[in-house]
Amino acid sequence: MTDTPRWRSTSVRALAAGLVTLIVVGVPTDVIDTPWFGREIPVRWWEYPVLAATAILTALWFGIRVDSPTDRPTGPMAAVTLAVFAVGCPVCNKIVLLTIGTSGALGFWAPLQPIIAVGSLALLTTALILRRRRSLCGPACAAPAPDATTTQPPNTAQKRASAATTTEVDASTGSTDTVTATG
């Protein structure tokens, strides 16, 4: 019975994240038609599934519980940002227009947007898989802190470098000179 509230709070958090993602990506890009935003280029057929997949994958990522205070949603945030650029109107993006102009936005940016969408979904899927793995193994996945008592033996190149370099001390001045043997 104690798992029910945690399950419920995780589900609410996941649904809220998915809904927020749907609104934050869909409304300003006008994939979700509202009176507040408009598009010069009509919504293309593939933008609807990309928006839906982005919202669903984001909801799933937030639905996986990981007990780690250092786990930040940087992967999903980057993927959602890419999704905004992918489903946005190519000539409505001020950054693109200022950089490459209207003809560049239609000739270069518009054909690039489906590739950006695939990259966005791949990044989000990878973040989801990694979060799921972390949730399954718990704290065992955390990298151990480096221990000062355990050091790795030097590799062959390090051994050669230390053997070829010697330090000489001048007895009269106490200064040290490093001499490197060349072969």
CSV table of C-alpha atoms in Angstrom, one decimal:
chain,number,residue,atom,x,y,z
A,1,MET,CA,0.0,0.0,0.0
A,2,THR,CA,2.9,2.4,0.5
A,3,ASP,CA,3.9,2.2,-3.2
A,4,THR,CA,0.6,3.6,-4.3
A,5,PRO,CA,1.2,7.3,-3.4
A,6,ARG,CA,4.7,7.1,-5.0
A,7,TRP,CA,3.3,5.5,-8.1
A,8,ARG,CA,0.6,8.1,-8.3
A,9,SER,CA,3.0,11.1,-7.8
A,10,THR,CA,5.3,9.7,-10.5
A,11,SER,CA,2.4,9.2,-12.9
A,12,VAL,CA,1.2,12.8,-12.3
A,13,ARG,CA,4.7,14.1,-12.8
A,14,ALA,CA,5.0,12.2,-16.0
A,15,LEU,CA,1.7,13.3,-17.4
A,16,ALA,CA,2.4,16.9,-16.4
A,17,ALA,CA,5.8,16.8,-18.1
A,18,GLY,CA,4.3,15.4,-21.3
A,19,LEU,CA,1.5,18.0,-21.3
A,20,VAL,CA,3.9,20.8,-20.7
A,21,THR,CA,6.2,19.5,-23.5
A,22,LEU,CA,3.2,19.3,-25.9
A,23,ILE,CA,2.2,22.9,-25.1
A,24,VAL,CA,5.7,24.4,-25.1
A,25,VAL,CA,6.7,22.7,-28.4
A,26,GLY,CA,3.3,22.7,-30.1
A,27,VAL,CA,1.8,26.1,-29.4
A,28,PRO,CA,4.7,28.5,-30.3
A,29,THR,CA,5.5,26.4,-33.5
A,30,ASP,CA,1.8,26.6,-34.3
A,31,VAL,CA,1.6,22.8,-34.8
A,32,ILE,CA,-1.2,23.1,-32.3
A,33,ASP,CA,-3.3,25.9,-33.9
A,34,THR,CA,-4.0,28.8,-31.6
A,35,PRO,CA,-4.9,32.5,-32.2
A,36,TRP,CA,-1.7,33.6,-30.6
A,37,PHE,CA,0.8,32.2,-33.1
A,38,GLY,CA,0.7,31.8,-36.9
A,39,ARG,CA,2.8,30.1,-39.6
A,40,GLU,CA,3.8,31.2,-43.1
A,41,ILE,CA,4.3,27.6,-44.2
A,42,PRO,CA,1.6,25.0,-43.4
A,43,VAL,CA,2.3,22.3,-40.9
A,44,ARG,CA,3.9,19.3,-42.7
A,45,TRP,CA,2.5,15.8,-42.2
A,46,TRP,CA,5.6,14.5,-40.2
A,47,GLU,CA,5.5,17.3,-37.6
A,48,TYR,CA,2.4,15.9,-35.8
A,49,PRO,CA,4.0,12.5,-35.1
A,50,VAL,CA,7.3,14.2,-34.1
A,51,LEU,CA,5.4,16.4,-31.6
A,52,ALA,CA,3.4,13.4,-30.2
A,53,ALA,CA,6.6,11.3,-29.9
A,54,THR,CA,8.5,14.1,-28.2
A,55,ALA,CA,5.7,14.6,-25.6
A,56,ILE,CA,5.3,10.8,-25.0
A,57,LEU,CA,9.1,10.2,-24.7
A,58,THR,CA,9.4,13.2,-22.3
A,59,ALA,CA,6.5,11.9,-20.2
A,60,LEU,CA,8.1,8.4,-20.1
A,61,TRP,CA,11.5,9.9,-19.0
A,62,PHE,CA,9.9,11.8,-16.2
A,63,GLY,CA,7.9,8.7,-15.2
A,64,ILE,CA,10.9,6.7,-14.5
A,65,ARG,CA,11.9,7.2,-10.9
A,66,VAL,CA,15.7,7.5,-10.2
A,67,ASP,CA,16.8,8.2,-6.6
A,68,SER,CA,19.7,10.4,-7.5
A,69,PRO,CA,19.8,14.1,-6.6
A,70,THR,CA,22.3,14.8,-9.3
A,71,ASP,CA,20.2,13.4,-12.2
A,72,ARG,CA,19.2,16.5,-14.3
A,73,PRO,CA,17.1,16.4,-17.4
A,74,THR,CA,19.8,17.8,-19.7
A,75,GLY,CA,19.3,15.1,-22.4
A,76,PRO,CA,15.5,15.6,-22.6
A,77,MET,CA,15.8,19.4,-22.5
A,78,ALA,CA,18.3,19.3,-25.4
A,79,ALA,CA,16.1,16.9,-27.4
A,80,VAL,CA,13.0,19.1,-26.8
A,81,THR,CA,14.9,22.2,-27.9
A,82,LEU,CA,15.9,20.4,-31.1
A,83,ALA,CA,12.3,19.3,-31.6
A,84,VAL,CA,11.2,23.0,-31.4
A,85,PHE,CA,13.6,23.8,-34.2
A,86,ALA,CA,12.6,20.7,-36.1
A,87,VAL,CA,8.8,21.3,-36.1
A,88,GLY,CA,8.9,25.1,-36.3
A,89,CYS,CA,8.0,27.0,-39.5
A,90,PRO,CA,11.2,27.3,-41.5
A,91,VAL,CA,10.6,31.0,-42.4
A,92,CYS,CA,9.2,32.0,-38.9
A,93,ASN,CA,12.5,31.2,-37.2
A,94,LYS,CA,14.2,34.6,-36.8
A,95,ILE,CA,17.6,33.1,-36.2
A,96,VAL,CA,17.5,31.2,-39.5
A,97,LEU,CA,16.1,34.2,-41.3
A,98,LEU,CA,18.8,36.5,-40.1
A,99,THR,CA,21.5,33.9,-40.8
A,100,ILE,CA,20.6,32.6,-44.2
A,101,GLY,CA,17.6,34.6,-45.4
A,102,THR,CA,14.2,33.5,-46.7
A,103,SER,CA,15.6,31.5,-49.7
A,104,GLY,CA,18.1,29.8,-47.4
A,105,ALA,CA,15.4,29.0,-44.9
A,106,LEU,CA,13.3,27.3,-47.6
A,107,GLY,CA,16.1,25.8,-49.6
A,108,PHE,CA,18.5,24.7,-46.9
A,109,TRP,CA,16.8,24.8,-43.5
A,110,ALA,CA,13.4,23.2,-44.4
A,111,PRO,CA,15.0,20.0,-45.9
A,112,LEU,CA,17.2,19.8,-42.8
A,113,GLN,CA,14.3,19.9,-40.3
A,114,PRO,CA,13.3,16.2,-40.7
A,115,ILE,CA,16.9,15.2,-40.0
A,116,ILE,CA,16.9,17.4,-36.9
A,117,ALA,CA,13.6,15.8,-35.8
A,118,VAL,CA,15.1,12.3,-36.1
A,119,GLY,CA,18.2,13.4,-34.1
A,120,SER,CA,15.9,14.9,-31.5
A,121,LEU,CA,13.9,11.7,-31.1
A,122,ALA,CA,17.1,9.6,-31.1
A,123,LEU,CA,18.5,11.8,-28.3
A,124,LEU,CA,15.3,11.6,-26.3
A,125,THR,CA,15.2,7.8,-26.8
A,126,THR,CA,18.8,7.4,-25.6
A,127,ALA,CA,18.1,9.6,-22.6
A,128,LEU,CA,15.1,7.4,-21.8
A,129,ILE,CA,17.1,4.1,-22.1
A,130,LEU,CA,19.9,5.4,-19.9
A,131,ARG,CA,17.5,6.6,-17.3
A,132,ARG,CA,15.8,3.2,-17.3
A,133,ARG,CA,19.1,1.5,-16.8
A,134,ARG,CA,20.0,3.8,-13.9
A,135,SER,CA,16.6,3.1,-12.3
A,136,LEU,CA,17.2,-0.7,-12.5
A,137,CYS,CA,20.6,-0.8,-11.0
A,138,GLY,CA,20.2,2.0,-8.4
A,139,PRO,CA,23.3,3.3,-6.7
A,140,ALA,CA,25.4,0.5,-8.1
A,141,CYS,CA,25.6,2.5,-11.3
A,142,ALA,CA,27.3,5.4,-9.7
A,143,ALA,CA,31.0,5.6,-10.5
A,144,PRO,CA,33.1,5.0,-7.5
A,145,ALA,CA,35.1,8.0,-6.2
A,146,PRO,CA,38.8,7.8,-7.0
A,147,ASP,CA,40.7,6.4,-4.1
A,148,ALA,CA,44.2,7.8,-3.4
A,149,THR,CA,45.5,4.4,-2.3
A,150,THR,CA,44.7,2.6,-5.5
A,151,THR,CA,46.7,3.8,-8.5
A,152,GLN,CA,47.1,2.2,-11.9
A,153,PRO,CA,50.5,1.0,-12.8
A,154,PRO,CA,52.2,3.2,-15.4
A,155,ASN,CA,51.9,2.1,-19.0
A,156,THR,CA,54.8,1.4,-21.3
A,157,ALA,CA,55.1,4.9,-22.7
A,158,GLN,CA,55.1,6.4,-19.1
A,159,LYS,CA,57.9,4.0,-18.1
A,160,ARG,CA,60.0,5.0,-21.1
A,161,ALA,CA,59.5,8.7,-20.4
A,162,SER,CA,60.5,8.4,-16.8
A,163,ALA,CA,63.5,6.2,-17.6
A,164,ALA,CA,64.7,8.7,-20.2
A,165,THR,CA,64.4,11.7,-17.9
A,166,THR,CA,66.7,12.1,-14.9
A,167,THR,CA,67.2,15.0,-12.5
A,168,GLU,CA,70.6,16.2,-11.5
A,169,VAL,CA,71.2,18.4,-8.4
A,170,ASP,CA,74.0,20.9,-8.5
A,171,ALA,CA,75.8,20.5,-5.1
A,172,SER,CA,77.1,24.1,-5.0
A,173,THR,CA,73.9,25.9,-5.7
A,174,GLY,CA,71.2,23.3,-4.8
A,175,SER,CA,69.4,23.9,-8.1
A,176,THR,CA,68.0,21.0,-10.0
A,177,ASP,CA,68.4,20.4,-13.7
A,178,THR,CA,66.2,17.9,-15.7
A,179,VAL,CA,68.1,16.1,-18.3
A,180,THR,CA,66.3,14.2,-21.0
A,181,ALA,CA,68.2,11.4,-22.8
A,182,THR,CA,67.6,11.2,-26.5
A,183,GLY,CA,68.1,8.1,-28.4
